[in-house]
Each structure stands twice: as C-alpha cells, then as structure tokens.
GROMACS .gro file of C-alpha atoms in nm:
model
  206
    1MET     CA    1  -1.974  -0.095  -1.070
    2GLN     CA    2  -1.863  -0.103  -1.437
    3ILE     CA    3  -1.492  -0.137  -1.481
    4ARG     CA    4  -1.355   0.097  -1.756
    5ASP     CA    5  -1.028   0.074  -1.967
    6ASP     CA    6  -0.893   0.381  -1.778
    7ASP     CA    7  -0.915   0.192  -1.438
    8LEU     CA    8  -0.626   0.043  -1.258
    9LEU     CA    9  -0.621  -0.217  -0.967
   10LEU     CA   10  -0.357  -0.113  -0.745
   11VAL     CA   11  -0.263  -0.397  -0.508
   12ILE     CA   12  -0.080  -0.293  -0.187
   13ASP     CA   13   0.191  -0.502  -0.023
   14VAL     CA   14   0.042  -0.847  -0.022
   15GLN     CA   15   0.383  -0.994   0.100
   16ASN     CA   16   0.465  -1.274   0.327
   17ASP     CA   17   0.574  -1.061   0.619
   18PHE     CA   18   0.235  -0.918   0.630
   19CYS     CA   19   0.053  -1.239   0.617
   20ALA     CA   20   0.014  -1.525   0.874
   21GLY     CA   21   0.345  -1.614   1.028
   22GLY     CA   22   0.525  -1.311   0.894
   23ALA     CA   23   0.721  -1.051   1.083
   24LEU     CA   24   0.448  -0.803   1.088
   25ALA     CA   25   0.145  -1.015   1.023
   26VAL     CA   26  -0.181  -0.825   0.976
   27ALA     CA   27  -0.475  -1.009   1.137
   28ASP     CA   28  -0.646  -1.224   0.863
   29GLY     CA   29  -0.427  -1.083   0.612
   30ASP     CA   30  -0.416  -1.398   0.395
   31ALA     CA   31  -0.787  -1.369   0.338
   32VAL     CA   32  -0.738  -1.085   0.088
   33VAL     CA   33  -0.549  -1.311  -0.147
   34PRO     CA   34  -0.838  -1.500  -0.309
   35ILE     CA   35  -1.045  -1.175  -0.325
   36ILE     CA   36  -0.779  -0.982  -0.501
   37ASN     CA   37  -0.706  -1.286  -0.738
   38ARG     CA   38  -1.073  -1.253  -0.830
   39LEU     CA   39  -1.058  -0.869  -0.860
   40THR     CA   40  -0.741  -0.895  -1.089
   41GLU     CA   41  -0.962  -1.085  -1.355
   42ARG     CA   42  -1.190  -0.786  -1.382
   43PHE     CA   43  -0.923  -0.520  -1.470
   44ASN     CA   44  -0.724  -0.461  -1.780
   45HIS     CA   45  -0.466  -0.279  -1.578
   46VAL     CA   46  -0.303  -0.401  -1.256
   47ALA     CA   47  -0.008  -0.265  -1.046
   48LEU     CA   48   0.148  -0.406  -0.744
   49THR     CA   49   0.351  -0.240  -0.460
   50GLN     CA   50   0.605  -0.414  -0.260
   51ASP     CA   51   0.780  -0.305   0.069
   52TRP     CA   52   1.140  -0.332   0.006
   53HIS     CA   53   1.361  -0.244   0.308
   54PRO     CA   54   1.730  -0.273   0.337
   55SER     CA   55   1.876  -0.430   0.651
   56GLY     CA   56   1.904  -0.174   0.933
   57HIS     CA   57   1.632   0.052   0.789
   58SER     CA   58   1.556   0.357   0.987
   59SER     CA   59   1.182   0.255   1.057
   60PHE     CA   60   1.298  -0.060   1.233
   61ALA     CA   61   1.287  -0.061   1.602
   62THR     CA   62   1.614  -0.244   1.609
   63SER     CA   63   1.783   0.056   1.452
   64HIS     CA   64   1.701   0.267   1.758
   65PRO     CA   65   1.859   0.108   2.078
   66GLY     CA   66   1.627   0.118   2.376
   67SER     CA   67   1.320   0.138   2.148
   68ALA     CA   68   1.036  -0.108   2.097
   69PRO     CA   69   0.826  -0.196   1.808
   70PHE     CA   70   0.510   0.018   1.759
   71GLN     CA   71   0.660   0.320   1.945
   72THR     CA   72   0.652   0.649   1.772
   73ILE     CA   73   0.960   0.866   1.736
   74ARG     CA   74   1.049   1.196   1.563
   75MET     CA   75   1.224   1.170   1.242
   76PRO     CA   76   1.355   1.453   1.017
   77TYR     CA   77   1.028   1.422   0.811
   78GLY     CA   78   0.794   1.383   1.108
   79GLU     CA   79   0.661   1.115   1.331
   80GLN     CA   80   0.752   0.760   1.247
   81THR     CA   81   0.609   0.430   1.406
   82LEU     CA   82   0.890   0.190   1.466
   83TRP     CA   83   0.829  -0.161   1.329
   84PRO     CA   84   0.967  -0.498   1.369
   85ASP     CA   85   1.244  -0.581   1.098
   86HIS     CA   86   1.018  -0.674   0.797
   87CYS     CA   87   1.025  -0.700   0.422
   88ILE     CA   88   1.401  -0.702   0.391
   89GLN     CA   89   1.528  -0.694   0.032
   90GLY     CA   90   1.558  -1.045  -0.114
   91ALA     CA   91   1.440  -1.221   0.202
   92PRO     CA   92   1.148  -1.464   0.188
   93GLY     CA   93   0.927  -1.218   0.402
   94ALA     CA   94   0.949  -0.958   0.121
   95ALA     CA   95   0.826  -1.193  -0.140
   96PHE     CA   96   0.467  -1.170  -0.260
   97HIS     CA   97   0.224  -1.416  -0.100
   98PRO     CA   98   0.274  -1.752  -0.291
   99GLN     CA   99  -0.091  -1.777  -0.387
  100LEU     CA  100  -0.107  -1.410  -0.516
  101VAL     CA  101  -0.168  -1.398  -0.882
  102THR     CA  102   0.086  -1.154  -1.002
  103GLU     CA  103   0.126  -1.251  -1.382
  104ARG     CA  104  -0.112  -0.981  -1.515
  105ALA     CA  105   0.062  -0.686  -1.316
  106GLU     CA  106   0.196  -0.426  -1.554
  107LEU     CA  107   0.408  -0.260  -1.290
  108VAL     CA  108   0.554  -0.340  -0.954
  109ILE     CA  109   0.649  -0.029  -0.750
  110ARG     CA  110   0.910  -0.092  -0.476
  111LYS     CA  111   0.899   0.144  -0.177
  112GLY     CA  112   1.086   0.189   0.148
  113PHE     CA  113   1.429   0.119  -0.012
  114ARG     CA  114   1.582   0.440   0.107
  115PRO     CA  115   1.749   0.365   0.435
  116GLU     CA  116   1.673   0.699   0.602
  117ILE     CA  117   1.296   0.730   0.537
  118ASP     CA  118   0.995   0.507   0.534
  119SER     CA  119   0.742   0.486   0.259
  120TYR     CA  120   0.381   0.394   0.320
  121SER     CA  121   0.223   0.544   0.013
  122ALA     CA  122   0.249   0.411  -0.335
  123PHE     CA  123   0.303   0.758  -0.468
  124TYR     CA  124   0.533   0.929  -0.208
  125GLU     CA  125   0.791   0.862   0.063
  126ASN     CA  126   0.683   0.954   0.406
  127ASP     CA  127   0.828   1.301   0.370
  128ARG     CA  128   0.516   1.349   0.147
  129ARG     CA  129   0.746   1.511  -0.126
  130THR     CA  130   0.971   1.238  -0.261
  131PRO     CA  131   0.760   1.071  -0.545
  132THR     CA  132   0.784   0.715  -0.646
  133GLY     CA  133   0.701   0.786  -1.008
  134LEU     CA  134   0.361   0.594  -0.994
  135ALA     CA  135   0.157   0.923  -1.073
  136GLY     CA  136   0.358   0.997  -1.386
  137TYR     CA  137   0.323   0.647  -1.496
  138LEU     CA  138  -0.051   0.645  -1.459
  139ARG     CA  139  -0.103   0.980  -1.634
  140GLU     CA  140   0.128   0.874  -1.928
  141ARG     CA  141  -0.081   0.561  -1.961
  142GLY     CA  142  -0.420   0.760  -1.938
  143LEU     CA  143  -0.520   0.566  -1.629
  144ARG     CA  144  -0.754   0.792  -1.427
  145ARG     CA  145  -0.940   0.581  -1.184
  146ILE     CA  146  -0.765   0.368  -0.901
  147PHE     CA  147  -0.914   0.087  -0.709
  148LEU     CA  148  -0.706  -0.001  -0.402
  149ALA     CA  149  -0.692  -0.338  -0.231
  150GLY     CA  150  -0.422  -0.493   0.004
  151LEU     CA  151  -0.248  -0.439   0.335
  152ALA     CA  152  -0.280  -0.266   0.559
  153THR     CA  153  -0.598  -0.058   0.540
  154ASP     CA  154  -0.481   0.187   0.791
  155TYR     CA  155  -0.131   0.247   0.682
  156CYS     CA  156  -0.003   0.167   0.315
  157VAL     CA  157  -0.355   0.152   0.168
  158TYR     CA  158  -0.473   0.462   0.351
  159TYR     CA  159  -0.173   0.667   0.263
  160SER     CA  160  -0.192   0.550  -0.105
  161ALA     CA  161  -0.556   0.638  -0.131
  162VAL     CA  162  -0.521   0.982   0.008
  163ASP     CA  163  -0.221   1.053  -0.214
  164ALA     CA  164  -0.420   0.935  -0.527
  165ARG     CA  165  -0.682   1.190  -0.434
  166ARG     CA  166  -0.460   1.456  -0.376
  167LEU     CA  167  -0.303   1.398  -0.725
  168GLY     CA  168  -0.646   1.427  -0.873
  169PHE     CA  169  -0.724   1.049  -0.943
  170ASP     CA  170  -1.072   0.919  -0.878
  171THR     CA  171  -1.010   0.666  -0.600
  172VAL     CA  172  -1.211   0.364  -0.476
  173LEU     CA  173  -1.102   0.143  -0.179
  174ILE     CA  174  -1.250  -0.211  -0.203
  175GLU     CA  175  -1.295  -0.297   0.172
  176ALA     CA  176  -1.336  -0.675   0.120
  177GLY     CA  177  -0.979  -0.694  -0.026
  178CYS     CA  178  -0.817  -0.508   0.258
  179ARG     CA  179  -0.721  -0.591   0.627
  180ALA     CA  180  -0.598  -0.351   0.907
  181ILE     CA  181  -0.349  -0.327   1.168
  182ASP     CA  182  -0.557  -0.101   1.394
  183LEU     CA  183  -0.292   0.027   1.602
  184ALA     CA  184  -0.422   0.280   1.874
  185GLY     CA  185  -0.733   0.369   1.677
  186SER     CA  186  -0.538   0.402   1.339
  187LEU     CA  187  -0.832   0.239   1.152
  188ASP     CA  188  -1.095   0.484   1.247
  189ALA     CA  189  -0.854   0.780   1.189
  190ALA     CA  190  -0.784   0.629   0.845
  191TRP     CA  191  -1.145   0.603   0.749
  192ALA     CA  192  -1.215   0.946   0.853
  193ALA     CA  193  -0.934   1.085   0.659
  194MET     CA  194  -1.008   0.895   0.348
  195ALA     CA  195  -1.382   1.003   0.369
  196THR     CA  196  -1.256   1.371   0.401
  197ALA     CA  197  -1.024   1.331   0.102
  198GLY     CA  198  -1.309   1.201  -0.118
  199VAL     CA  199  -1.204   0.830  -0.141
  200GLN     CA  200  -1.504   0.629  -0.231
  201ARG     CA  201  -1.545   0.313  -0.021
  202VAL     CA  202  -1.720  -0.010  -0.153
  203ASN     CA  203  -1.748  -0.348   0.011
  204ASP     CA  204  -1.677  -0.529  -0.303
  205LEU     CA  205  -1.719  -0.537  -0.690
  206ASN     CA  206  -2.003  -0.752  -0.793
   0.00000   0.00000   0.00000
C-alpha cells in the first residue's frame, strides 16, 4: 500500500501497563513494538495516544467497593468495564514501552485524565461526545487517512477506528501491529463493528 503525505500513523497506548508484567497486560503485547517501530519509518506523520489516569479513577474496580476487575457497571454515560488500576499519571506503568520509538511523533494525545469518565478512543471520551481535539488537529494539518496500530485491538484501537470513520477519515487498521484483550467475545464484536463502519483491515504494510 502506497503511503501518502496526507496519511497519519496513529499508535494507540503502547505503554508498560499494557505490556508483559504490566497491571493490565495484553497477551503478546510487547510483540507490537518492533512492528510499530518499522511502520513509523514509513510515515511522514505519526501521533501517539497515552492512557493517563489519575489515582482513584472511576473506571478502576478499586473505586467501587465490592466490585472486581472486568465486571461491567452502569455509569452516567453508559456501561463501563471496571479495570485493574493502570496507567496512573506519572507512574512507570503509564510510560511508553522503553523500546518504542517515539522521537518522530508529532503529537501525543493523553486520554482518560478526567476522573469521572473513561476514554478508550483517541477522538472522544466514553460519553461519545467530549472530544480530545485530535480530529481538529488532523483536519488543520490536512491529514485525511489514518492507519492504526497498538493496544488493544478490541478496546482503544477499535473505538479509535470507528470514531475516525464516524468523523469522515479513511481508516486502515494494521492487524500485525495490534494485540487484543478478547474479554467475553469482545474481539469478534470489535471486528464486526469495524467492518460495518468501513474500517479497512490489512495484515501489514509491505
């Protein structure tokens, strides 16, 4: 696939807590790092997202006595999966994977920093209304096609991809550069929803 100057590689949440030994480790998550580093060399424009939670975030199971990680509860903005405490602001787990090449990133979008609401997507908080500002940045820069890689396929990558399509961007998910949590069928559901939204799926860029 030919990479154009109006393309962006959007790297989702390749952080220590989502990799081996992390608080919310994605199986084989570390494997995306060399793939993403190789992809980064192909693009003139790269942006990163970073989960960035305050301590006691409302999406943490520890903030809801009697609840356990991976349970689902109702929040004012809808259903919310409860997670182990992860990606706490300034903590080692929130840092990017030490082998991830970040020098060429033009933008880092931090998300999930509002205590009362979680944020999977690079574009919106989980209320699906509160924007991160990424769409405006991309439009002002004249970037029209988004390639996604990172963690996890069925949560933050999925939500980002569907929102990119909803906002009118051509969207390509690079499967080799992603890994999934696959919680109770979430991966199959994510693939189906992305296909419906018009997200293009490729294994890799050769």
